[in-house]
GROMACS .gro file of C-alpha atoms in nm:
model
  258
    1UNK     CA    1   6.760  10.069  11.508
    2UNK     CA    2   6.907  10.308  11.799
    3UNK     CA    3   7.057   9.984  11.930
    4UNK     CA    4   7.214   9.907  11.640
    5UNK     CA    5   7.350  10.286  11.530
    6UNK     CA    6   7.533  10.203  11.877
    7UNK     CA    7   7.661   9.904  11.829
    8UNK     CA    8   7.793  10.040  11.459
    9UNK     CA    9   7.904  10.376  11.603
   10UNK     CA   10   8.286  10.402  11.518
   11UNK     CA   11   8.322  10.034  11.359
   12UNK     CA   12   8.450  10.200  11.031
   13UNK     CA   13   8.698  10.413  11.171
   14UNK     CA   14   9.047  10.303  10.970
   15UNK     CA   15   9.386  10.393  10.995
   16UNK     CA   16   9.674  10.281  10.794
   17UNK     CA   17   9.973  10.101  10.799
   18UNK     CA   18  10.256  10.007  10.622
   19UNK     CA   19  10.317   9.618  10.675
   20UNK     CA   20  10.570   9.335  10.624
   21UNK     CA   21  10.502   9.052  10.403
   22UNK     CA   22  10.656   8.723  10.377
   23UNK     CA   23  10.625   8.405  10.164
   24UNK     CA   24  10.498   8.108  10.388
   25UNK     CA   25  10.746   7.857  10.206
   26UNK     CA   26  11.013   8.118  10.316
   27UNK     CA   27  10.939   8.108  10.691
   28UNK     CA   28  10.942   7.695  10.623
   29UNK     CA   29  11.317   7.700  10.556
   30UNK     CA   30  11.402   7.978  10.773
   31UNK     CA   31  11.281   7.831  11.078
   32UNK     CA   32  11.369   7.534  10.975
   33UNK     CA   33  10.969   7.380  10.978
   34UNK     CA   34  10.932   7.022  10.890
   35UNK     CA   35  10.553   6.952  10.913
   36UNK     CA   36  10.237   7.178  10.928
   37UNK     CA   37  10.001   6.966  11.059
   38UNK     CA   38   9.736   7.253  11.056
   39UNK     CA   39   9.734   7.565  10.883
   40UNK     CA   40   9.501   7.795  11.006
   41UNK     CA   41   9.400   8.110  10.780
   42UNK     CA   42   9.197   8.427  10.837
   43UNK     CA   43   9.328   8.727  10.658
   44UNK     CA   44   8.989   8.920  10.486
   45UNK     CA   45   9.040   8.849  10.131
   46UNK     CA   46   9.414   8.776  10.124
   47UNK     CA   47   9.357   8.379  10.174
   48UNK     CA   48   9.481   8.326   9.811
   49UNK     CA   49   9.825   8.510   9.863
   50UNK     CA   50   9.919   8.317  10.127
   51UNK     CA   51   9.829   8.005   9.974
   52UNK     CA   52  10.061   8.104   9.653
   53UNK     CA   53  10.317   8.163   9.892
   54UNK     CA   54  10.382   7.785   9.926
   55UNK     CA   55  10.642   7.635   9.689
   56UNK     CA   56  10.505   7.298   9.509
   57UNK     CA   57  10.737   7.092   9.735
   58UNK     CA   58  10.661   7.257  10.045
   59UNK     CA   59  10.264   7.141  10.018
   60UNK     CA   60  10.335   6.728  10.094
   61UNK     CA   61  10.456   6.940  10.444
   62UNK     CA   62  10.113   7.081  10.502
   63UNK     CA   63   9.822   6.798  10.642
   64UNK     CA   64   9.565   7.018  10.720
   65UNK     CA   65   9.381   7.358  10.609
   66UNK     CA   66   9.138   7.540  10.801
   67UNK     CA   67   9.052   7.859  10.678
   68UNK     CA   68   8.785   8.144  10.544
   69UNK     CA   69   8.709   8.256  10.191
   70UNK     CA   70   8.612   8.526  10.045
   71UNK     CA   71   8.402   8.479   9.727
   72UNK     CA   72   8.160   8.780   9.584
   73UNK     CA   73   8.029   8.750   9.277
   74UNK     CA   74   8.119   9.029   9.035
   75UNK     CA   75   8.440   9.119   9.274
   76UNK     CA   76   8.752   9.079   9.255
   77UNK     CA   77   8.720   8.752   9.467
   78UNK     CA   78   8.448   8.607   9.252
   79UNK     CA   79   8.543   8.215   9.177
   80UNK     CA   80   8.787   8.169   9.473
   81UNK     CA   81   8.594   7.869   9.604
   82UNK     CA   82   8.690   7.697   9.298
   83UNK     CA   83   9.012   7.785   9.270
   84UNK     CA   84   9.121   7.719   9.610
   85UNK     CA   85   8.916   7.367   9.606
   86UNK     CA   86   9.104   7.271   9.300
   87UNK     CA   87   9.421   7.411   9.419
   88UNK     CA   88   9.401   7.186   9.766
   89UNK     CA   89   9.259   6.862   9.566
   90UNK     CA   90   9.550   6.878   9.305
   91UNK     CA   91   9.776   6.859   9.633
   92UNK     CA   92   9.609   6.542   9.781
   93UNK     CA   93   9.359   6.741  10.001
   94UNK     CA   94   8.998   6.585  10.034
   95UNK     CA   95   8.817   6.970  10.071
   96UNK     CA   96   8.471   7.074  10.243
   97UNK     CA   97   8.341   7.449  10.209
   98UNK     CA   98   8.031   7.485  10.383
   99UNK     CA   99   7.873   7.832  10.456
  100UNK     CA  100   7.685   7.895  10.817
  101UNK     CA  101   7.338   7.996  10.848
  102UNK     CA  102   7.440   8.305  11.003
  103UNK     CA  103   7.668   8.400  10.710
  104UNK     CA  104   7.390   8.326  10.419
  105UNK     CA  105   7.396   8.672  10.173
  106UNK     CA  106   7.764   8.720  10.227
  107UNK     CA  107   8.102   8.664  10.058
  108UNK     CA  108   8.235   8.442  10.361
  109UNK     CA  109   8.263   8.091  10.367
  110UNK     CA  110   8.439   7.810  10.547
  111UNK     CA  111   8.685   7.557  10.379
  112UNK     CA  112   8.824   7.224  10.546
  113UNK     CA  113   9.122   7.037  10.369
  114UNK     CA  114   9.252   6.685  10.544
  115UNK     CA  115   9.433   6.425  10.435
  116UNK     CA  116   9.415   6.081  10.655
  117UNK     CA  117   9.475   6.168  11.016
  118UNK     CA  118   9.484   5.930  11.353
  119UNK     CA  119   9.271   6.040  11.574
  120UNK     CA  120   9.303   6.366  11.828
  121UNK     CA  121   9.388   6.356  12.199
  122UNK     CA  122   9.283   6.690  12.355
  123UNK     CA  123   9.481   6.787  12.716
  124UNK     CA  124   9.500   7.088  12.823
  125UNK     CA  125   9.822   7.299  12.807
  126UNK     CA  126   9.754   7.593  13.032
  127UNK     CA  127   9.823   7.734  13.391
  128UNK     CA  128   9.719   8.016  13.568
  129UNK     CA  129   9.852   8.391  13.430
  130UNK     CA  130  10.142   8.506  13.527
  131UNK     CA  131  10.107   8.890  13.671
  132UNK     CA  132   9.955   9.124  13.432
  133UNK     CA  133  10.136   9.396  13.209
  134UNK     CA  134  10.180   9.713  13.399
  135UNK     CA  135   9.911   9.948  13.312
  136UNK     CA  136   9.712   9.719  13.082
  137UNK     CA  137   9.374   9.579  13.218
  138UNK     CA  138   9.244   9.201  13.133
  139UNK     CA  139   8.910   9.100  13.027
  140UNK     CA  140   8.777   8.787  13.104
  141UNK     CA  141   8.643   8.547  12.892
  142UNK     CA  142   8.326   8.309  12.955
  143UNK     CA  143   8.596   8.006  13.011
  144UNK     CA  144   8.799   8.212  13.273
  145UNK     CA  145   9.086   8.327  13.062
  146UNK     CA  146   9.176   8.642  13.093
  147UNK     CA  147   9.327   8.831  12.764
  148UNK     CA  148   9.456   9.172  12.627
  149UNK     CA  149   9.188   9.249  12.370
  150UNK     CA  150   9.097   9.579  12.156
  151UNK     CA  151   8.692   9.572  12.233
  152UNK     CA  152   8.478   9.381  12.425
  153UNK     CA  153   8.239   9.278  12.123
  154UNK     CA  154   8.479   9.190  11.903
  155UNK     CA  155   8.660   8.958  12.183
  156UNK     CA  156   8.329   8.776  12.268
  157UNK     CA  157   8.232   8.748  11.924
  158UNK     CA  158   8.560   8.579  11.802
  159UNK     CA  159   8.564   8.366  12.129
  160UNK     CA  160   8.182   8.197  12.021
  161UNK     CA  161   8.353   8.130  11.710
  162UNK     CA  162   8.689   8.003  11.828
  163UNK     CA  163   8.618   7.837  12.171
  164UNK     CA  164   8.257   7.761  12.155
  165UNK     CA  165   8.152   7.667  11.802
  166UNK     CA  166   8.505   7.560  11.738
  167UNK     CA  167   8.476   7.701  11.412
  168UNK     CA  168   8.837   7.618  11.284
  169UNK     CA  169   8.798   7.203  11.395
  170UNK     CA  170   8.523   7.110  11.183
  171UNK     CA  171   8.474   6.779  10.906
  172UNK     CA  172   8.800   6.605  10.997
  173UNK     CA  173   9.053   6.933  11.123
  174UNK     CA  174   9.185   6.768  11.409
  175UNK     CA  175   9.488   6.850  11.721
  176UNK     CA  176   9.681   6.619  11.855
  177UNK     CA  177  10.011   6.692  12.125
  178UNK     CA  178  10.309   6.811  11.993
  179UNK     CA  179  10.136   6.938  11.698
  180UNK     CA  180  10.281   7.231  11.462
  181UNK     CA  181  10.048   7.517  11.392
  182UNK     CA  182  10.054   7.832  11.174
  183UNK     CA  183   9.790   8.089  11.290
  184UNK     CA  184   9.820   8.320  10.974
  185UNK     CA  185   9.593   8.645  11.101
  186UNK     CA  186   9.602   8.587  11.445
  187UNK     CA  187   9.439   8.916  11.542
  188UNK     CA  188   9.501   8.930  11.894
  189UNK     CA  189   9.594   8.568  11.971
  190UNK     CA  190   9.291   8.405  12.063
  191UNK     CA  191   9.327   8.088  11.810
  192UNK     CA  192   9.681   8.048  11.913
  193UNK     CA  193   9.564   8.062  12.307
  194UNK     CA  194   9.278   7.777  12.135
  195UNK     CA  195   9.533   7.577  12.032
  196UNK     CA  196   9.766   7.539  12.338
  197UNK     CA  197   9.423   7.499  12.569
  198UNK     CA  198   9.330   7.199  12.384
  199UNK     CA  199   9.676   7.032  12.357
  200UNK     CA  200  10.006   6.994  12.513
  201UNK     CA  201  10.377   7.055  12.360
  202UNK     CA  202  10.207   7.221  12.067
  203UNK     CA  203  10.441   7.448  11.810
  204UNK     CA  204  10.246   7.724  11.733
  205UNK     CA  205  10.376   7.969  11.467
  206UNK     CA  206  10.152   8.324  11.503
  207UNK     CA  207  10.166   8.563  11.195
  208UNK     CA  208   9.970   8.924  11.257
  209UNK     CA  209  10.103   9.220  11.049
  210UNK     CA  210   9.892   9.547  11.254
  211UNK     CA  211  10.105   9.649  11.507
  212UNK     CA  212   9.844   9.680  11.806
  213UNK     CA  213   9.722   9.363  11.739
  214UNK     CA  214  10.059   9.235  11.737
  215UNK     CA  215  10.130   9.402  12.074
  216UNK     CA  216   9.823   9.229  12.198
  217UNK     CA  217   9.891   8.899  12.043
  218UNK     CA  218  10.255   8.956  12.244
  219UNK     CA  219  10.083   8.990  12.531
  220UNK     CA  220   9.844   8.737  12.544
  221UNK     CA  221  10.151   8.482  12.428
  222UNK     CA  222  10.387   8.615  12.760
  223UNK     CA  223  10.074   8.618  12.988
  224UNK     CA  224  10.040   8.224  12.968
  225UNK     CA  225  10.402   8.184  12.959
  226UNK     CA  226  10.351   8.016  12.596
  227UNK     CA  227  10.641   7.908  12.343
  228UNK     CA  228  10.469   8.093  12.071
  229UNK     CA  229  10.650   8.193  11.754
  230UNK     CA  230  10.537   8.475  11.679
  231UNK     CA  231  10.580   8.733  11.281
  232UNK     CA  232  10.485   9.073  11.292
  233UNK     CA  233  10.402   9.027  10.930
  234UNK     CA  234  10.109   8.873  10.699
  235UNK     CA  235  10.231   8.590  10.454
  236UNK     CA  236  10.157   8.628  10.097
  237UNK     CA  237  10.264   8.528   9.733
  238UNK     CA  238  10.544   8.764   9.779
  239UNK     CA  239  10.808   8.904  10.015
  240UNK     CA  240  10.805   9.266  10.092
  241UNK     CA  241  10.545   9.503  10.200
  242UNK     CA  242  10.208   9.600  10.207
  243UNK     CA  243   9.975   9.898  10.314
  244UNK     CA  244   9.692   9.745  10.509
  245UNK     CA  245   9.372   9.941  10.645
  246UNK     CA  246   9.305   9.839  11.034
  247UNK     CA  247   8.985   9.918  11.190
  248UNK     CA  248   9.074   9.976  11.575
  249UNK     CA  249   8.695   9.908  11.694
  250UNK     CA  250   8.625   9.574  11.428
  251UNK     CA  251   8.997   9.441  11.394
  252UNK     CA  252   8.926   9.109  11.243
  253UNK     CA  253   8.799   9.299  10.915
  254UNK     CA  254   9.159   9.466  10.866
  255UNK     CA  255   9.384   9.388  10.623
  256UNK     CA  256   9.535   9.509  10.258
  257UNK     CA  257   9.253   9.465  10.084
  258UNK     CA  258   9.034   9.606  10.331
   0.00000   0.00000   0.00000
């Protein structure tokens, strides 16, 4: 239990900030975006927002959805498994949710949408670091790469999940070269990094609305030299902005309706 009361000491910490928001279908005809061939989604609660942000005609743009859920019963997320399934299969989308062992008892769960895709050719994208930021130190991960990061159990624990289990390329999510990629809640950057480790000439568009994560997520981006697009912003059903709650020590559970 002393072990634990360590690990948890400061976790809940929050501070506040005042965030942008933008419509997903807006950044599509902004930039100018064709295809999505994966849309990758991790924003504590917010998943629905961002998928109301897409316009009817913008979905037959979108091929593939990787992304958490949040579903608790008697909350205001109660039912959102449905209504997302139903939402993606009315679009075209053959959908898996599955929820990991390790996440039994909670709200979380993992959804899969694909529609028919050839099949993936992996190559690596990346070269060694350029020199880092002045004044900022690196950690290194367990495959080599060295990143900006906010703590070192946090950036371990999203690397298992990212790098190792793969977490986001599961039941048919696929990447293939010159793929286009929306990381919506990119946290520091270490999906995006995923993403242009496993393929070449990749277009990766990175949305994270805290600013230090941002700054990381910057960071990690110019380190590697990588043609990153990248929002300081979250995407929702609406344009504007948003006060969010970010929790320095556990950064992956911030977010406006933390």
């Amino acid at each position: 239990l002393e072990a634990a009361d360590d690990l948890l000491e400061g976790v809940f910490v929050s501070e506040t900030h005042d965030c942008a928001l933008k419509r997903l279908s807006d950044v599509i005809r902004e930039e100018g975006v064709s295809r999505i061939d994966l849309l990758k989604i991790d924003v504590q609660q917010a998943e629905l927002d961002v998928l109301l942000g897409v316009d009817e005609a913008d979905w037959a743009r979108i091929d593939q959805v990787s992304m958490e859920i949040h579903d608790a019963p008697g909350q205001p997320s109660e039912g959102r498994v449905v209504k997302i399934t139903a939402l993606l299969e009315r679009q075209g989308f053959t959908v898996v949710v599955e929820q990991d062992d390790s996440l039994r008892g909670t709200d979380r769960y993992s959804l899969y949408a694909t529609r028919p895709q050839p099949e993936s050719l992996q190559t690596s994208n990346f070269e060694s670091p350029a020199p880092a930021l002045s004044g900022q130190a690196l950690y290194e991960l367990p495959n080599k790469l060295e990143v900006f990061h906010q703590n070192r159990n946090e950036t371990e624990f999203i690397y298992h999940q990212i790098f190792e289990d793969q977490l986001y390329l599961k039941h048919g999510i696929s990447l293939k070269p010159g793929d286009c990629v929306f990381d919506v809640g990119a946290n520091i950057g270490l999906f995006t990094l995923f993403v242009y480790h496993q393929v070449r000439d990749a277009s990766v568009y990175s949305f994270e609305p805290i600013p230090s994560n941002f700054e990381k997520l910057r960071n990690n981006v110019a380190l590697y030299g990588l043609d990153a697009n990248l929002f300081n912003c979250g995407l929702s059903d609406r344009e504007g902005a948003a006060t969010f709650t970010f929790y320095p020590n556990w950064s992956a559970c911030s977010g406006v309706y933390a």
